[in-house]
mmCIF file of C-alpha atoms in Angstrom:
data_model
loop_
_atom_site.group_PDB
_atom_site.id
_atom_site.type_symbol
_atom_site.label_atom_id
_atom_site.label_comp_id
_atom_site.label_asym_id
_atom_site.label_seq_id
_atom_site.Cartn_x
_atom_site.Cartn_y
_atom_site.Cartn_z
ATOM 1 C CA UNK A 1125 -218.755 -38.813 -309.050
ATOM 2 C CA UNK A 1126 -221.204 -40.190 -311.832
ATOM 3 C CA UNK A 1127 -224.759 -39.651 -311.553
ATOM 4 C CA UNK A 1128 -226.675 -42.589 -311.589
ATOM 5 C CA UNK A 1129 -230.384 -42.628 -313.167
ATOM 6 C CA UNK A 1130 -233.175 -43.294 -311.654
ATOM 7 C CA UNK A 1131 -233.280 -46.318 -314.273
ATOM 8 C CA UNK A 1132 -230.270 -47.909 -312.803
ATOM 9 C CA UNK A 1133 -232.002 -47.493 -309.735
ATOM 10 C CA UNK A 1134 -235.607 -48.830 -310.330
ATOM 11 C CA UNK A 1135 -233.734 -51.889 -312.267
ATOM 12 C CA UNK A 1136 -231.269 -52.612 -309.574
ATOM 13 C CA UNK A 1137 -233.959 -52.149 -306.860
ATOM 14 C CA UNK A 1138 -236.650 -54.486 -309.490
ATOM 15 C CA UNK A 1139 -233.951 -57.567 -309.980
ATOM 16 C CA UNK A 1140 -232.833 -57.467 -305.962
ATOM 17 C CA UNK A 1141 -236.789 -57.670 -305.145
ATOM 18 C CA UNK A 1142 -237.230 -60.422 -307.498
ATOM 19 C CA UNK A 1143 -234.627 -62.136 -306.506
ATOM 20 C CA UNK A 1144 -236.172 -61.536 -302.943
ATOM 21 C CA UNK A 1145 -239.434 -62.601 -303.790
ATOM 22 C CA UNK A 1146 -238.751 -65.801 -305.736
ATOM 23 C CA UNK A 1147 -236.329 -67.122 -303.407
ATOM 24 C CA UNK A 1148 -238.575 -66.198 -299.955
ATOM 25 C CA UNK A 1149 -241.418 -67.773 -301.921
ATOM 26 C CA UNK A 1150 -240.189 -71.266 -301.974
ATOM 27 C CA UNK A 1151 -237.913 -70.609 -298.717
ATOM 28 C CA UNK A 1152 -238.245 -74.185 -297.822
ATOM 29 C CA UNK A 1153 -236.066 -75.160 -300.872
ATOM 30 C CA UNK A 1154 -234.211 -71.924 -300.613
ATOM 31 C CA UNK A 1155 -232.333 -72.333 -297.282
ATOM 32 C CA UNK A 1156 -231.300 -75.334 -295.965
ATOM 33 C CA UNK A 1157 -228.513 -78.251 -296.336
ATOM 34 C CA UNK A 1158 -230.149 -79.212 -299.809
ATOM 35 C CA UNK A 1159 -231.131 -75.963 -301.425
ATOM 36 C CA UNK A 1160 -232.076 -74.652 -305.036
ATOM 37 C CA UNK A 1161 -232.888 -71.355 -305.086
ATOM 38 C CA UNK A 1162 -234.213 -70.406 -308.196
ATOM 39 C CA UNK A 1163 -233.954 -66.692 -307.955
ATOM 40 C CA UNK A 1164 -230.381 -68.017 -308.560
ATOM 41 C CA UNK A 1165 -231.410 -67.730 -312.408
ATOM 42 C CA UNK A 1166 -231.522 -63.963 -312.107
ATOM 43 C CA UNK A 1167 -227.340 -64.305 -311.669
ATOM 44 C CA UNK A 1168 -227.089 -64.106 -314.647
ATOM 45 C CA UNK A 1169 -228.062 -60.409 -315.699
ATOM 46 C CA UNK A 1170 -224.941 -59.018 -314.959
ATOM 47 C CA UNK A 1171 -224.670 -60.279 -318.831
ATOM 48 C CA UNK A 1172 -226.947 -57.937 -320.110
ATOM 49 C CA UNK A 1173 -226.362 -54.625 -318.014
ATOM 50 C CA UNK A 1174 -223.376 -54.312 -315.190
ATOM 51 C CA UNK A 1175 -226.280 -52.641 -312.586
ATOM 52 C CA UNK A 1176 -227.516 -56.281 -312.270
ATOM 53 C CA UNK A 1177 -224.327 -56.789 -310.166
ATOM 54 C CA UNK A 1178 -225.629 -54.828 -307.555
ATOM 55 C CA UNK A 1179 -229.503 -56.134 -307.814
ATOM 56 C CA UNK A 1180 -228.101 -59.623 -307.242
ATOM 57 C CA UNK A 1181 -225.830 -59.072 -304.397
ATOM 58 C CA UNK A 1182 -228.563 -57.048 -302.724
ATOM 59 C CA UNK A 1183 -231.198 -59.210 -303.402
ATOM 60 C CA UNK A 1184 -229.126 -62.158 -302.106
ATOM 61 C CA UNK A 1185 -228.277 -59.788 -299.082
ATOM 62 C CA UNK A 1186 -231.883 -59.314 -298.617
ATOM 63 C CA UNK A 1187 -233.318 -62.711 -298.797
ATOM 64 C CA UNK A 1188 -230.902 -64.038 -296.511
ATOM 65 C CA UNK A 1189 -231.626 -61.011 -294.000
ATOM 66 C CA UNK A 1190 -235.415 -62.107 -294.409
ATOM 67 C CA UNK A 1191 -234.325 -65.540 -293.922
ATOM 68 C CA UNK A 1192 -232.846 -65.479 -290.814
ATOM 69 C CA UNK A 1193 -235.749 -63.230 -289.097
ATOM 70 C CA UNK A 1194 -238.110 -65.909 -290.244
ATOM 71 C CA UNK A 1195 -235.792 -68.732 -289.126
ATOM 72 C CA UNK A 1196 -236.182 -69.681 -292.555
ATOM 73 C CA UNK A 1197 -231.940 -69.563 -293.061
ATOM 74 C CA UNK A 1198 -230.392 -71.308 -290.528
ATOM 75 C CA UNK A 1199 -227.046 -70.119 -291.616
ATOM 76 C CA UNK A 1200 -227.598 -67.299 -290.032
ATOM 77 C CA UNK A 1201 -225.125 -64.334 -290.020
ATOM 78 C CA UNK A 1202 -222.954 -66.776 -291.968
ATOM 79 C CA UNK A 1203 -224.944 -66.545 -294.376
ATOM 80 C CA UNK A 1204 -225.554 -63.061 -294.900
ATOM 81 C CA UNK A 1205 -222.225 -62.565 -295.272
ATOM 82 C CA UNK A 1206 -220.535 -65.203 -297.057
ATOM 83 C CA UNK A 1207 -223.817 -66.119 -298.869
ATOM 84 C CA UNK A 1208 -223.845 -62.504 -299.925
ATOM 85 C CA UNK A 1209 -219.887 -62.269 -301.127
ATOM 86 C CA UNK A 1210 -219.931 -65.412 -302.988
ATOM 87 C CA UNK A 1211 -223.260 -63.769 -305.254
ATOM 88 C CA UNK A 1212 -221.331 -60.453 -305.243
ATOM 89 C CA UNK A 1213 -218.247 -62.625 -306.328
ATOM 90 C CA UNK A 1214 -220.197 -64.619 -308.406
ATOM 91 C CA UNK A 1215 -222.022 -61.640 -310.709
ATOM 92 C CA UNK A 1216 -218.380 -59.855 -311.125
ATOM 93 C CA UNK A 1217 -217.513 -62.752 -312.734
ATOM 94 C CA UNK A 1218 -220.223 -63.498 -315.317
ATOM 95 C CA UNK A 1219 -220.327 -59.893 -315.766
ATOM 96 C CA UNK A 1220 -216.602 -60.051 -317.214
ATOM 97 C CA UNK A 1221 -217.770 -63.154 -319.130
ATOM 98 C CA UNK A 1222 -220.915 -61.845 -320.926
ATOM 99 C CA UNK A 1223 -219.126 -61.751 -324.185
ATOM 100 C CA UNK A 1224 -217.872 -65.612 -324.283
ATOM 101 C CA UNK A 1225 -220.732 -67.383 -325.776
ATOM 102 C CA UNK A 1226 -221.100 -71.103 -327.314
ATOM 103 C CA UNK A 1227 -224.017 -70.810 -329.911
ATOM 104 C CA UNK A 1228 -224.881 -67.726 -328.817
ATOM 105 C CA UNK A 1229 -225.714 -68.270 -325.322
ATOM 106 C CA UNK A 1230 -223.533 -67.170 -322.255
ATOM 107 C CA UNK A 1231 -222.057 -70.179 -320.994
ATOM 108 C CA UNK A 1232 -219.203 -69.847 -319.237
ATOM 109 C CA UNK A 1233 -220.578 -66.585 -317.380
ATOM 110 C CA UNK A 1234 -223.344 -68.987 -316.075
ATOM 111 C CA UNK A 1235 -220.564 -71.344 -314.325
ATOM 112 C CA UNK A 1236 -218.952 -68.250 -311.365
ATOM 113 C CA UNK A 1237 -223.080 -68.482 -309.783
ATOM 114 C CA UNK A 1238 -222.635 -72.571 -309.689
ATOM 115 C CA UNK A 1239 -219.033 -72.604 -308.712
ATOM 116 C CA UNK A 1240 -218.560 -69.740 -306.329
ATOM 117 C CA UNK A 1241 -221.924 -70.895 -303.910
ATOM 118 C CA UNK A 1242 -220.850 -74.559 -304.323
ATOM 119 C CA UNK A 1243 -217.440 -74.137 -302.336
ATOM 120 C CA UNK A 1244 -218.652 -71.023 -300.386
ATOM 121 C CA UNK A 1245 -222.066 -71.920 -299.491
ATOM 122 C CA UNK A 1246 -220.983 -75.458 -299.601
ATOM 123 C CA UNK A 1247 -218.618 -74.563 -296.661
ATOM 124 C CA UNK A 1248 -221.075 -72.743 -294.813
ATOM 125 C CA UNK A 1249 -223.498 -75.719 -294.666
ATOM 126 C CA UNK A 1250 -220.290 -78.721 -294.142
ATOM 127 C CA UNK A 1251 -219.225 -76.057 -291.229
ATOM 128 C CA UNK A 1252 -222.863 -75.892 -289.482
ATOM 129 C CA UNK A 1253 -224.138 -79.210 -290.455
ATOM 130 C CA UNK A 1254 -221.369 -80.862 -290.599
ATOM 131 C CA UNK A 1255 -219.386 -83.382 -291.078
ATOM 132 C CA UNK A 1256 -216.684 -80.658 -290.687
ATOM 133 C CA UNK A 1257 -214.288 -83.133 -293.227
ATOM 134 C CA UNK A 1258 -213.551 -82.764 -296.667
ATOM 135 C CA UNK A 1259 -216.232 -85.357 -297.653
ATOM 136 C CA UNK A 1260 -218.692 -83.367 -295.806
ATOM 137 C CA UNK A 1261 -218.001 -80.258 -297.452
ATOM 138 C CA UNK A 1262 -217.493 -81.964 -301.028
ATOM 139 C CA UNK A 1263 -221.229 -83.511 -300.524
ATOM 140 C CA UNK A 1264 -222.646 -79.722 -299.675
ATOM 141 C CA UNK A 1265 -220.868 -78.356 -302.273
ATOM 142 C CA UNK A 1266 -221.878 -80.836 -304.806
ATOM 143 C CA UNK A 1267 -225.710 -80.387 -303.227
ATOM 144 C CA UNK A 1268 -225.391 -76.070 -303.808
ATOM 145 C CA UNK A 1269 -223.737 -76.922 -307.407
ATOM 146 C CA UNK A 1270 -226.532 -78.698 -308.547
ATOM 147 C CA UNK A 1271 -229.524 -76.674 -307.294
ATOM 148 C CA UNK A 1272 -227.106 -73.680 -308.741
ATOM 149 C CA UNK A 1273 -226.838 -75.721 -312.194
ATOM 150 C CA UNK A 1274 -230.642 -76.481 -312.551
ATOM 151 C CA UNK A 1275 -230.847 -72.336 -311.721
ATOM 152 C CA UNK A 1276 -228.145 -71.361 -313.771
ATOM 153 C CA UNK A 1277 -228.482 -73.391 -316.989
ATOM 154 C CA UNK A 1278 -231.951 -74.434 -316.713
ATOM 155 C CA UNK A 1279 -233.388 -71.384 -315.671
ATOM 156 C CA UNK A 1280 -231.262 -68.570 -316.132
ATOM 157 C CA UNK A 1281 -229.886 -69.227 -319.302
ATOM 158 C CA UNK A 1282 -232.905 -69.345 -321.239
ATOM 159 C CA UNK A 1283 -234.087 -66.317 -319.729
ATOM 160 C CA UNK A 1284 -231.031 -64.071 -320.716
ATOM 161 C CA UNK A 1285 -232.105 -65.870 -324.373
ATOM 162 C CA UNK A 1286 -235.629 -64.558 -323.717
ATOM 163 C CA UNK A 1287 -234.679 -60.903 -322.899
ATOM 164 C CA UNK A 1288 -232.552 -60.469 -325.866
ATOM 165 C CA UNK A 1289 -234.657 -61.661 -328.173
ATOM 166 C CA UNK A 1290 -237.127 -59.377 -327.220
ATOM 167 C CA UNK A 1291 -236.881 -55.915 -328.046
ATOM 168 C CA UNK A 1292 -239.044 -54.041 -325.357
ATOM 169 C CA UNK A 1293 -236.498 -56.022 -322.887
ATOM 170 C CA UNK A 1294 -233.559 -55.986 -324.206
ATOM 171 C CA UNK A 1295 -234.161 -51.986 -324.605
ATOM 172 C CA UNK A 1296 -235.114 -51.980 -320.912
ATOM 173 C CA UNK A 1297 -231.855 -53.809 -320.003
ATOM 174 C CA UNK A 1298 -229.524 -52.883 -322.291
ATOM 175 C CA UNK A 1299 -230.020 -48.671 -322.785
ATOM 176 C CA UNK A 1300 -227.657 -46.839 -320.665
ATOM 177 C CA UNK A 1301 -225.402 -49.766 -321.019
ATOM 178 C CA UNK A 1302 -223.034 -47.239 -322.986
ATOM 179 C CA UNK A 1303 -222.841 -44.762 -320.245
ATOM 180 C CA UNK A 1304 -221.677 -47.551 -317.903
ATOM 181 C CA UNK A 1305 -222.528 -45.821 -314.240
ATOM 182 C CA UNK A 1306 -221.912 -48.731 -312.429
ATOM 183 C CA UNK A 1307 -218.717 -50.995 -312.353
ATOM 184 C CA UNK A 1308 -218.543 -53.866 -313.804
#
């Protein structure tokens, strides 16, 4: 078994709390049938370090646990599970596409966040809101795909930009990234 550092640790357990924390913040945006969360930007650090797999799935896991003791996520236990697999799902897949970049920037790894919570989360909302037809889930899904796009490419983009281009952060994200302790 590999030892993990207490770095991996402190940066999984710092991107799952800010994904926590920006998404309970604005909870009226962030759960719903018309939702953007924008914590969904942080999806996108599984480009930069393969722990931030884990930070986002368990920050996703966590907001929508808060969420539904609140009442905030009415989803529900749906929504901790299927809201949870299509992030885990989701950061898997931009973590195998870190490398395939247009101008430098990580575009195609920003499109698993928008397309797996589209159809996933998409479903979730067509299934409890309804209408349970495939124009009612095609309308969530579109509604998920853009809050995920503005989150994604808006948001999250730049900020992968930002944390390269800065050497304190990029150091903080990217120094054990050799050892590889974590999957991904």
């Amino acid at each position: 078994m590999k030892q993990i550092s207490t770095k991996t640790l402190v940066r999984c357990a710092l991107i799952a709390s800010l994904y926590t924390a920006v998404n309970l913040a604005i909870a009226p945006i962030a759960f719903g049938s018309v939702q953007a969360r924008v914590g969904e930007a942080l999806t996108l650090l599984p480009v930069l370090v393969p722990d931030a797999v884990v930070g986002v799935t368990l920050g996703c896991f966590l907001t929508n646990l808060v969420g539904v003791f609140t009442g905030a996520n009415v989803l529900g236990a749906l929504d901790i599970l299927f809201g949870t697999a299509a992030t885990l799902c989701a950061a898997l897949c931009t973590r195998r596409l870190a490398q395939v970049r247009v101008r430098g920037l990580p575009l195609a790894a920003a499109i698993p966040p928008v397309l797996f919570n589209a159809v996933i989360v998409g479903a979730e909302l067509a299934w409890t809101f309804g209408p349970r037809t495939l124009n009612g889930f095609l309308l969530q899904a579109a509604s998920v795909g853009i809050g995920q796009l503005f989150s994604c490419m808006v948001l999250g983009l730049p900020l992968v930009r930002i944390i390269e281009k800065t050497p304190a952060l990029r150091a903080w994200f990217t120094a054990e990234q050799a050892e590889k302790h974590l999957p991904g």
